[in-house]
Short mmCIF file of C-alpha atoms and ligand atoms in Angstrom, two decimals:
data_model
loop_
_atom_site.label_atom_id
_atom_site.label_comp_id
_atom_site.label_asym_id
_atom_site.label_seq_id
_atom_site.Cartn_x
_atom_site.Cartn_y
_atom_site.Cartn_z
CA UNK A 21 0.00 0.00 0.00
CA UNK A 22 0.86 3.37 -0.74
CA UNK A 23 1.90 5.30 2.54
CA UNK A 24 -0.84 6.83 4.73
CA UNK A 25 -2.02 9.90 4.11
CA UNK A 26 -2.67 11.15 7.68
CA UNK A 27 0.61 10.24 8.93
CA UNK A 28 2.33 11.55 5.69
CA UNK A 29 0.77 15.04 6.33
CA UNK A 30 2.67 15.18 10.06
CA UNK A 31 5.89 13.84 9.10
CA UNK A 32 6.16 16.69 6.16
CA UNK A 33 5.20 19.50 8.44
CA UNK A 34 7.28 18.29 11.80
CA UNK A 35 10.29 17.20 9.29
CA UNK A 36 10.21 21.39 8.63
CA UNK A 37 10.14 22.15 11.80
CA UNK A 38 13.42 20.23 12.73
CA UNK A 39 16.63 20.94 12.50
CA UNK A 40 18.35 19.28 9.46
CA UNK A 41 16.98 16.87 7.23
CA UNK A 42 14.55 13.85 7.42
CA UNK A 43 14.10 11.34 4.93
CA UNK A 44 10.29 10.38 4.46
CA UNK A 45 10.12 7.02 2.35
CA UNK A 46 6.90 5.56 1.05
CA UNK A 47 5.73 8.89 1.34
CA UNK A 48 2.02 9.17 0.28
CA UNK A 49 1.83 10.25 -4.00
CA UNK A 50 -1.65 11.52 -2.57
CA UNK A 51 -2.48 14.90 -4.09
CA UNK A 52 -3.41 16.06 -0.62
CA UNK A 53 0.06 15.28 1.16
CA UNK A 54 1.99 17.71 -1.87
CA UNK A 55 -0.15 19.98 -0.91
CA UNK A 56 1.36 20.08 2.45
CA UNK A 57 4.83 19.35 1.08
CA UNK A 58 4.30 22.64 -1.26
CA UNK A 59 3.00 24.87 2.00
CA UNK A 60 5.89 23.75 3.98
CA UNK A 61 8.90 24.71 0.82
CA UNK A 62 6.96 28.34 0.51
CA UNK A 63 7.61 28.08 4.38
CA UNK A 64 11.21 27.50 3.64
CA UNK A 65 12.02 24.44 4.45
CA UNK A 66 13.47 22.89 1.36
CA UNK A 67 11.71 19.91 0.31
CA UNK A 68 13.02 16.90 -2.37
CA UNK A 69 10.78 14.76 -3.83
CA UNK A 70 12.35 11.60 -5.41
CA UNK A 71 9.31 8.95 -6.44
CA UNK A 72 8.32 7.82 -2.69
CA UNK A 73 11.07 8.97 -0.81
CA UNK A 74 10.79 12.77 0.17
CA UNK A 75 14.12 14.93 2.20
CA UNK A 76 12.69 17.91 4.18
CA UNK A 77 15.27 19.98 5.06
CA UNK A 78 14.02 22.29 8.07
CA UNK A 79 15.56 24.95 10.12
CA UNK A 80 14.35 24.20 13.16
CA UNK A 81 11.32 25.17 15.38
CA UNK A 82 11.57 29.21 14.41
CA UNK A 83 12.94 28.17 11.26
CA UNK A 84 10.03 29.41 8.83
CA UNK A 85 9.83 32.09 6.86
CA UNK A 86 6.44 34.17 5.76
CA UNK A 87 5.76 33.04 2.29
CA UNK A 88 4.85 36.24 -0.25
CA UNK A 89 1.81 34.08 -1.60
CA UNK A 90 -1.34 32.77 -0.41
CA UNK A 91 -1.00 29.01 1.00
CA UNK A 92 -2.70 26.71 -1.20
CA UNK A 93 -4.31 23.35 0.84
CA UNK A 94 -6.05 22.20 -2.56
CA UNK A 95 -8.31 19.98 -1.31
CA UNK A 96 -7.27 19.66 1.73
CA UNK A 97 -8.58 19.64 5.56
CA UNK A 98 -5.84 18.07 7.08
CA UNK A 99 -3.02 20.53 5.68
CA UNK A 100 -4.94 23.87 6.16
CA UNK A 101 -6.06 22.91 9.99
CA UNK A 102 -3.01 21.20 10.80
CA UNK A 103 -0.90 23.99 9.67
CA UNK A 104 -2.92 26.74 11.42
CA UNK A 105 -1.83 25.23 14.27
CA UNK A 106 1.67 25.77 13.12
CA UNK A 107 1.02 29.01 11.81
CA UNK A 108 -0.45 30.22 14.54
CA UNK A 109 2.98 30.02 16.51
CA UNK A 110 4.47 31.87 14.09
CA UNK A 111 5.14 36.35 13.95
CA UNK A 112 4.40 36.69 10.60
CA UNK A 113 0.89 36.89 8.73
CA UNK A 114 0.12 33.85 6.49
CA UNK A 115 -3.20 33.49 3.95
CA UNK A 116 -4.17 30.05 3.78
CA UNK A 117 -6.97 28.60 1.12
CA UNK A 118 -7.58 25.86 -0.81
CA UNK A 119 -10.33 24.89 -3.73
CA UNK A 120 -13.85 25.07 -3.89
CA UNK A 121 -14.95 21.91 -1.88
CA UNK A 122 -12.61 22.93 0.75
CA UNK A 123 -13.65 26.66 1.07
CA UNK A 124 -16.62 25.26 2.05
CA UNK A 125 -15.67 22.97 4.63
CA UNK A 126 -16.10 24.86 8.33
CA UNK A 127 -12.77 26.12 9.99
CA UNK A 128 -14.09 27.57 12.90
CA UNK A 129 -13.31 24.64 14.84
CA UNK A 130 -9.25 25.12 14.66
CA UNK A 131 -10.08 29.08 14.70
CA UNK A 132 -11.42 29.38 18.10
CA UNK A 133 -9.42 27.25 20.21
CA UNK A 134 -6.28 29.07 18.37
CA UNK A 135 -7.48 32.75 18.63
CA UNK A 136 -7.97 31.37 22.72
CA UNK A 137 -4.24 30.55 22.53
CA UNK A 138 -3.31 34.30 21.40
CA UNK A 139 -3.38 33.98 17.70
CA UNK A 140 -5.15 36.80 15.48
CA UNK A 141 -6.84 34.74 12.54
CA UNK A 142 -9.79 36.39 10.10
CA UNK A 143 -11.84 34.25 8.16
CA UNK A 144 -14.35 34.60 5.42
CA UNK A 145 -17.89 34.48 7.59
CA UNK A 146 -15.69 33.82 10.03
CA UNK A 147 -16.22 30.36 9.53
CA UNK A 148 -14.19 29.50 6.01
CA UNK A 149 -11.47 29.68 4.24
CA UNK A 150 -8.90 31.80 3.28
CA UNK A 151 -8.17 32.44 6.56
CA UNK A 152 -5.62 34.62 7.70
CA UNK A 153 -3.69 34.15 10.55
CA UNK A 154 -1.15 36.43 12.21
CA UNK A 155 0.78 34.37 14.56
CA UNK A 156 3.10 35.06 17.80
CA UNK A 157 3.24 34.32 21.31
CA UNK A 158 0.58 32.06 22.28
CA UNK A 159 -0.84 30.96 25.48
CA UNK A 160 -1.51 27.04 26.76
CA UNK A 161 -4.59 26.39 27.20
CA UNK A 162 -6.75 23.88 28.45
CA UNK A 163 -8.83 22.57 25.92
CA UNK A 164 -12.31 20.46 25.78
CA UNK A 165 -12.75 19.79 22.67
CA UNK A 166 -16.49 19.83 21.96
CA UNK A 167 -16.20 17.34 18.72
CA UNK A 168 -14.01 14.44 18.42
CA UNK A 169 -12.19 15.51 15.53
CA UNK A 170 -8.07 14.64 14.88
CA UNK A 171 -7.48 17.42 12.99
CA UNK A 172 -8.92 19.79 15.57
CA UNK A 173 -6.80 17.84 18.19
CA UNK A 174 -3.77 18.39 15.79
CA UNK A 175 -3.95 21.78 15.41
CA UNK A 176 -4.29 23.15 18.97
CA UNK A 177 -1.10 19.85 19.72
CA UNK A 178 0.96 21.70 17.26
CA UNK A 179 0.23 25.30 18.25
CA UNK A 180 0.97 24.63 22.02
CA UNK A 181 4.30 23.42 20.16
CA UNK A 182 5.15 27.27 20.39
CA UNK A 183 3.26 28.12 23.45
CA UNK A 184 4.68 29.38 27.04
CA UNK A 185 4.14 26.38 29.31
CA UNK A 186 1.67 23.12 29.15
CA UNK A 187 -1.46 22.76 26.68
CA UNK A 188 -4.03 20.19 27.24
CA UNK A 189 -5.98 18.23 24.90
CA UNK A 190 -9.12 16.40 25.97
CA UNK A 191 -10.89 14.46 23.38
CA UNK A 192 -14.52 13.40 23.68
CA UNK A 193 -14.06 9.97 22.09
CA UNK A 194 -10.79 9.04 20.57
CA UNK A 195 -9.57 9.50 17.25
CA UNK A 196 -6.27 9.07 15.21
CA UNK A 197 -3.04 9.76 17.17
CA UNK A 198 -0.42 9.96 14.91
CA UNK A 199 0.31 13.61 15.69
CA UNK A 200 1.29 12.54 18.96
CA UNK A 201 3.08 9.89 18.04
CA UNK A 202 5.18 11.68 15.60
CA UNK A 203 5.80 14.77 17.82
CA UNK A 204 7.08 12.05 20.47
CA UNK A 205 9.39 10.84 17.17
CA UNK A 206 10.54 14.09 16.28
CA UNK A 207 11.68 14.59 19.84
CA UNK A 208 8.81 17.04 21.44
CA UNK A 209 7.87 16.63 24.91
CA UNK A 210 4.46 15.22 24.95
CA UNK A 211 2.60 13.39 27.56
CA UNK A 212 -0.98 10.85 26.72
CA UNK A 213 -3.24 9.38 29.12
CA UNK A 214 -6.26 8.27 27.18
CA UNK A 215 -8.25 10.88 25.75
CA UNK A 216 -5.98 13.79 27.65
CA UNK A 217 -2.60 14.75 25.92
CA UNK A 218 -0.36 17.43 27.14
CA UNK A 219 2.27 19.19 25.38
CA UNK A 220 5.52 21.46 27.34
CA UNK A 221 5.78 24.27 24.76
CA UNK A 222 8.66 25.64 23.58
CA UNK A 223 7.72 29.12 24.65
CA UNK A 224 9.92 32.24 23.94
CA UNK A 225 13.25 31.01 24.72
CA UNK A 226 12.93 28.34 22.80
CA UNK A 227 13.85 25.67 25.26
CA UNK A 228 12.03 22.64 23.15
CA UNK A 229 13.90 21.33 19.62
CA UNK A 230 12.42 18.92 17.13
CA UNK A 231 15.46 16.46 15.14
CA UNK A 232 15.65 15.41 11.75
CA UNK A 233 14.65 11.84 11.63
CA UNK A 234 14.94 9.01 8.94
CA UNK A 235 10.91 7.56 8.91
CA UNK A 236 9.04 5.36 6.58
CA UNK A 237 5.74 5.59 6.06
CA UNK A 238 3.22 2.47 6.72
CA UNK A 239 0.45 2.26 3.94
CA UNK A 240 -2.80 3.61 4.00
CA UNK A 241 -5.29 1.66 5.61
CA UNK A 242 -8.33 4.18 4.62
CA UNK A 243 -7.09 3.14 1.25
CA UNK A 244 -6.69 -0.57 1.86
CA UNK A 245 -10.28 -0.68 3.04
CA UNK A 246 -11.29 -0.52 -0.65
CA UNK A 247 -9.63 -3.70 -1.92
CA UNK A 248 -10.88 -5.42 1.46
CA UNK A 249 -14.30 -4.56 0.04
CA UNK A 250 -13.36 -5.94 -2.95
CA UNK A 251 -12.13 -8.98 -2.26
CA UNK A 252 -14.82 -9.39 0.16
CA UNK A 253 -18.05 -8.90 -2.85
CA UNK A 254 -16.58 -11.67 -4.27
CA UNK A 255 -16.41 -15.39 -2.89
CA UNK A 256 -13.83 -17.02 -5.13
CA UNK A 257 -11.42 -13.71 -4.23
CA UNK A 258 -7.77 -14.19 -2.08
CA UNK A 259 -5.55 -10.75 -2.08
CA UNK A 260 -2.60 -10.03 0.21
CA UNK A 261 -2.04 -6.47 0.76
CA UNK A 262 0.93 -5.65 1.88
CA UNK A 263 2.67 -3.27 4.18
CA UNK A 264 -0.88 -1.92 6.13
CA UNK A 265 -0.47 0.86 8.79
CA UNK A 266 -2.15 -1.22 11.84
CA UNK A 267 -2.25 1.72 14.35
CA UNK A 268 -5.06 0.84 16.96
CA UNK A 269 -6.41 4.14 16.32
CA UNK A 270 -6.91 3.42 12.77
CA UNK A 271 -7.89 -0.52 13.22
CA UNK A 272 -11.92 -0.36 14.34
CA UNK A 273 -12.41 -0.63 10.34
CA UNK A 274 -11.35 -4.01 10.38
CA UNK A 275 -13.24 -5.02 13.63
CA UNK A 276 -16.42 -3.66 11.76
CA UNK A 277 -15.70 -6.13 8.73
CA UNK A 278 -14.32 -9.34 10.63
CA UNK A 279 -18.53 -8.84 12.35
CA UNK A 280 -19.76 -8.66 9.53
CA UNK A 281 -18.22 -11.85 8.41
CA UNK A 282 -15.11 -10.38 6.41
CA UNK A 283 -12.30 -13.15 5.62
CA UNK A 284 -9.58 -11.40 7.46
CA UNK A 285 -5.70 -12.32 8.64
CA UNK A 286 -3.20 -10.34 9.74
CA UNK A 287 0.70 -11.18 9.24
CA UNK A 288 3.78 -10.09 9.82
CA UNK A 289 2.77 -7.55 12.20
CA UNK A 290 6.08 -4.81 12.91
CA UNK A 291 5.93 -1.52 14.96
CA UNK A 292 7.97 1.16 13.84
CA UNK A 293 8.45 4.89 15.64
CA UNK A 294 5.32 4.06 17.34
CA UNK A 295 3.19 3.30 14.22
CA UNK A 296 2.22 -0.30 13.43
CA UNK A 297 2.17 -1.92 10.11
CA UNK A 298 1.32 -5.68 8.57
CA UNK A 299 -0.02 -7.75 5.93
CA UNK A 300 -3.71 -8.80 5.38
CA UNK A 301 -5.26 -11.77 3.66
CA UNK A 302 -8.63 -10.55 2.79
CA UNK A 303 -10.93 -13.84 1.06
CA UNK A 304 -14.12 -13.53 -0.04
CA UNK A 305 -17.12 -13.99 1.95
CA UNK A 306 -21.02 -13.07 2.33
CA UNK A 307 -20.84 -9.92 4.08
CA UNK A 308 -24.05 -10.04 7.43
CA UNK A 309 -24.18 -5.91 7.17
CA UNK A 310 -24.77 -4.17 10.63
CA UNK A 311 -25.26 -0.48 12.45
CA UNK A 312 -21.91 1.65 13.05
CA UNK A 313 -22.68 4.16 15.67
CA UNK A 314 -21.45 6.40 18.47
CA UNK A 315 -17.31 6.20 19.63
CA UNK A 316 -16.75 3.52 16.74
CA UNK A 317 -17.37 6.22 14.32
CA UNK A 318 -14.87 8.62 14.63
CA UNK A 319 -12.15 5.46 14.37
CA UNK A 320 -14.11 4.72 11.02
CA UNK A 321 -14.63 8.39 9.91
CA UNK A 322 -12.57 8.03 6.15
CA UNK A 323 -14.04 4.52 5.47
CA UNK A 324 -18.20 4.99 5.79
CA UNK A 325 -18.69 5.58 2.45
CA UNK A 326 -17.17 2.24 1.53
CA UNK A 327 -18.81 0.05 3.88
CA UNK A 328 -22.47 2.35 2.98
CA UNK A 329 -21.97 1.56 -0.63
CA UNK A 330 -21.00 -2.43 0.57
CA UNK A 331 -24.71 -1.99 2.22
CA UNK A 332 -26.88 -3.65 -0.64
CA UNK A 333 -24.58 -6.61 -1.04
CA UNK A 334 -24.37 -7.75 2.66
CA UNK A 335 -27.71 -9.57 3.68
CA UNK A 336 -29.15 -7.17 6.91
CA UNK A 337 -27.95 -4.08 5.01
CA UNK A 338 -25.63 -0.80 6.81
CA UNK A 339 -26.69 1.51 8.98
CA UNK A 340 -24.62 4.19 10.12
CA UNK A 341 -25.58 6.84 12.80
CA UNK A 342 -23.94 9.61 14.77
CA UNK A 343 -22.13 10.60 11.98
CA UNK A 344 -23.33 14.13 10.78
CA UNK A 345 -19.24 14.83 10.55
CA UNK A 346 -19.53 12.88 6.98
CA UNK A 347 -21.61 16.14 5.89
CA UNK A 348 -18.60 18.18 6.38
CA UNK A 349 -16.05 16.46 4.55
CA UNK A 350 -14.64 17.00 0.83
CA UNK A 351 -18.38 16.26 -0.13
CA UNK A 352 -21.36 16.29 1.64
CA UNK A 353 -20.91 12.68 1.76
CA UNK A 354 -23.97 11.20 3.25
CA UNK A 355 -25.83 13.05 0.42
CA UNK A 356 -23.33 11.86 -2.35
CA UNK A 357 -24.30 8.28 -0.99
CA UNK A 358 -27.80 8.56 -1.41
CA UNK A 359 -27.79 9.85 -4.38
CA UNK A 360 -25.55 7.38 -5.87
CA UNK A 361 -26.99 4.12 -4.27
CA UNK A 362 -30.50 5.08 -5.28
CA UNK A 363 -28.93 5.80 -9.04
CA UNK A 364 -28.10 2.14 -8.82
CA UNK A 365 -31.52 0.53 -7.65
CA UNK A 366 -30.63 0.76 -3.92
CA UNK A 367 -32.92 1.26 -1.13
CA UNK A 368 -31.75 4.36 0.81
CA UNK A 369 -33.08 6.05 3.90
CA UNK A 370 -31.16 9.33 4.26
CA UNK A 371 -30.96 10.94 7.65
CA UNK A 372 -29.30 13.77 9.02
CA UNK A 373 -26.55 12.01 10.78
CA UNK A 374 -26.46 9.12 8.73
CA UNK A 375 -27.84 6.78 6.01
CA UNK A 376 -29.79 3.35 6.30
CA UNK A 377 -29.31 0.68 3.18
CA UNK A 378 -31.19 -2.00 2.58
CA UNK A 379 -29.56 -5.26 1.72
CA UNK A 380 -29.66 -8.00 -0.79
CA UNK A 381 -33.50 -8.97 -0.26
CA UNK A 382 -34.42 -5.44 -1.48
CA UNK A 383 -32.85 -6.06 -5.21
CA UNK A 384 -29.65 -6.22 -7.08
CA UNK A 385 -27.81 -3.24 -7.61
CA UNK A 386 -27.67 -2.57 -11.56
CA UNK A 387 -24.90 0.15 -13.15
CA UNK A 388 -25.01 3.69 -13.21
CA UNK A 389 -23.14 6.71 -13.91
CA UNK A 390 -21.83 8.07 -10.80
CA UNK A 391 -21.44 11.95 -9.53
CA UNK A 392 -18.93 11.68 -7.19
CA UNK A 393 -19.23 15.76 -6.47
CA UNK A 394 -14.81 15.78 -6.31
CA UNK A 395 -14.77 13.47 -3.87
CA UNK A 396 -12.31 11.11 -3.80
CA UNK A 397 -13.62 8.49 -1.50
CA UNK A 398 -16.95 8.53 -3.16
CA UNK A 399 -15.23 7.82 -6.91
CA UNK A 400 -13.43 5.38 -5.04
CA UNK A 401 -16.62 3.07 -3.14
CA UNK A 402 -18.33 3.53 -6.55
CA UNK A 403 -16.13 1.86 -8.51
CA UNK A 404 -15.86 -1.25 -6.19
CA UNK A 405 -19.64 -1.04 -6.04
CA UNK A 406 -19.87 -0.95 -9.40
CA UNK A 407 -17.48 -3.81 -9.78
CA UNK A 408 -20.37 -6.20 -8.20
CA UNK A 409 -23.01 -4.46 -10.35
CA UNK A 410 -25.35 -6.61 -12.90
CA UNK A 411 -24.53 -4.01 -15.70
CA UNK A 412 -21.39 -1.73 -15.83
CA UNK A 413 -21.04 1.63 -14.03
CA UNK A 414 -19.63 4.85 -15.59
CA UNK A 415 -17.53 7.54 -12.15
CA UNK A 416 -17.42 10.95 -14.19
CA UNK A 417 -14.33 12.68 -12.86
CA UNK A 418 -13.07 9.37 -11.52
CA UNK A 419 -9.82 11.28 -11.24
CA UNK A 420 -10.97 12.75 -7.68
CA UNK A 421 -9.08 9.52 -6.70
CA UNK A 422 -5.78 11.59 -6.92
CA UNK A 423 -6.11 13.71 -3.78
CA UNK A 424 -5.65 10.22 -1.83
CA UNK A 425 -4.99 7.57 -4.29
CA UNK A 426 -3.17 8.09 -7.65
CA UNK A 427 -2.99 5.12 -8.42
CA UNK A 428 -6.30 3.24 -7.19
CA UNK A 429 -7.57 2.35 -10.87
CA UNK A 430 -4.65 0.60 -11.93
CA UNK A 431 -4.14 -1.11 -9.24
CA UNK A 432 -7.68 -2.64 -8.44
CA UNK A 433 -7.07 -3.20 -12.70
CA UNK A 434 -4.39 -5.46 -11.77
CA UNK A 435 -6.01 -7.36 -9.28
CA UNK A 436 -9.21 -7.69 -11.00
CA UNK A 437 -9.99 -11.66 -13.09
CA UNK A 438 -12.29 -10.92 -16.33
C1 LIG B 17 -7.69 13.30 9.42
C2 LIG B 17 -8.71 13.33 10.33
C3 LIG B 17 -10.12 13.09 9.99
C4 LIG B 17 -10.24 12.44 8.61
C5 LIG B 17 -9.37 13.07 7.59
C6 LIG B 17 -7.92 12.99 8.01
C7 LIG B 17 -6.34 13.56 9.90
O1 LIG B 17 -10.82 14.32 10.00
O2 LIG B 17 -11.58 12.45 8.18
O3 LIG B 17 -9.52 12.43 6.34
O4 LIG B 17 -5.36 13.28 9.16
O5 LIG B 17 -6.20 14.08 11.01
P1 LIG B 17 -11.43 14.90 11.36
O6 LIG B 17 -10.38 14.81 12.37
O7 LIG B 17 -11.83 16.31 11.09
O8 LIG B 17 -12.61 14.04 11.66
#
């Protein structure tokens, strides 16, 4: 597997905040991650891209420099809330923005917690993107976060980076923690218990130094998930996908799929600066269906469209609930679902928070052409979907798949029997 997006994102941004240079390999091709690695080189840092295997060269924690031009996230989240975080710690003003799906997407979230830490940020309703945020000495804080959201976790973790004295993170439910775990790598001092993380800042004398380290990059389970669909829909299917990121944090996706009756082994399991990677045997299997609600869906967040568009081939259907976040992402996403599964004969029940789909007893899905509204993921499901369809499906802008997954197509093209 191609390397993870999320933890591709951290190790770019904390490799130029170090002193010297890191060497990245398996770094993620996803659109989303050069985004980041383009922010951080107008930052300064000088940043080599050789295939899969990326040298940041930083200049340590007040290393940047302001950039003349706007920031451009593209597409996005993770690199424009993540690096208000950084930003904010920063005395110099910075324009961030990204592309149309994104300027939608609500930023208030990483804006209010970091204007509470000192930082002066405007934003367009004060809600969206650009935003632009004139860093300098923050404050610690102590900080409830109302939503369990990683990237809102991130950026306050990576602005108390630069604050005078101790921030605190609590989480409502927990999500992906591979900014802690790579600010523990690249030498911060950072303390977890649970859902509570605390950070020592480095504050204005600078006491705190991040080191150049030499990482590679386990693959992308979010991405995985869609040939474990795949070879799932199918009964006479066996793939081995190698080199999986297995973090805990990330895992619950494969708990929801061995319940539903999924055909799945794990081997060759290896931990690396903190992170966790294997192999998995996937086989194919009839897939029971089942709810996903409350805690478990934060831990699942990237990977409900898949399982909603797995919902008409699994025999009790999907159901998931509490998860009004999937409204907020690059698409509306529990819209894009609908829309799609009832273009292919499916029986959908759309809800705010969530989507109910019937299984096999309510029909077979046939083809359609697919609107995947830019999103990535939904171009993605689609396609396997469509794989198990009774008459072939056509993804307009199928392309989408580039902001995570360059090169999804060919590869599910080389794993697929005619
Ligand atoms: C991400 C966190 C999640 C996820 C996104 C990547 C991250 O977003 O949906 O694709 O890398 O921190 P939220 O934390 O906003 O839920």
């Amino acid at each position: 597997m191609p390397g993870d997006k999320s933890i591709s994102h951290r190790y770019a941004m904390l490799a130029a905040l170090a002193e010297g240079t890191s060497e990245l390999r398996n770094f993620a091709a996803a659109a989303d991650c050069h985004s980041t690695l383009a922010c951080m080189n107008a930052l300064g840092a000088n940043v080599r891209v050789e295939k899969t295997t990326v040298r940041v060269t930083g200049h340590g924690l007040r290393g940047l420099k302001s950039s003349w031009r706007s920031l451009d996230a593209g597409n996005s989240g993770t690199t424009i809330r993540l690096l208000s975080g950084i930003l904010a710690g920063q005395d110099f003003k910075t324009t961030i923005s990204g592309d149309a799906s994104l300027r939608k997407r609500p930023m208030k979230r990483v804006v209010g917690p970091l204007r509470e830490m000192g930082a002066e940020i405007k934003a367009r309703e004060d809600n969206f993107a650009p935003l632009e945020i004139r860093g300098g000495k923050l404050r610690a804080i102590d900080f409830r976060m109302p939503m369990a959201s990683a990237q809102v976790k991130s950026a306050v973790l990576l602005a108390g980076l630069f604050a005078e004295g101790e921030t605190i993170v609590t989480e409502p439910a927990r999500t992906r923690d591979h900014t802690e775990l790579a600010l523990e790598e690249f030498g911060a001092s950072i303390e977890r218990n649970a859902r509570v993380t605390k950070i020592h800042g480095a504050g204005a004398n600078g006491s705190i130094s991040l080191h150049a380290r030499n990482l590679h990059v386990p693959g992308d389970i979010s991405s995985a998930v869609f040939f474990i669909a795949a070879a799932s829909l199918f009964p006479e299917s066996s793939i081995l996908i190698q080199n999986v990121g297995l973090n805990p944090t990330r895992t619950a996706i494969l708990d929801v799929f061995v319940e539903m009756g999924a055909s799945i082994q794990i081997h060759s399991v290896e931990s690396a600066h903190g992170e966790v990677k294997g192999d998995l045997a996937v086989k194919g299997t009839s897939l029971k269906g089942g709810v996903i609600s409350g805690d478990t869906i934060p831990l699942v967040i990237d990977e409900l469209p898949m399982l909603a568009a797995l919902g008409p081939f699994t025999e009790e259907g999907i159901e998931i609930r509490d998860a009004g976040e999937l409204r907020v992402k690059e698409s509306d996403r529990i819209a894009a679902l609908a829309e799609n599964l009832r273009k292919m004969g499916a029986t959908v029940e759309e809800r705010p928070d969530g989507l109910k789909v019937a299984g096999r007893a309510a029909g077979k899905l046939r083809g359609a052409e697919i609107e995947p509204h830019g999103d990535h993921r939904i171009a993605m499901a689609f396609a396997i979907a469509g794989l198990a369809a009774e008459s072939p499906t056509t993804v307009y802008d199928a392309e989408c798949a580039r902001v995570s997954y360059p090169s999804f197509y060919d590869e599910l093209n080389s794993v697929a029997e005619r």
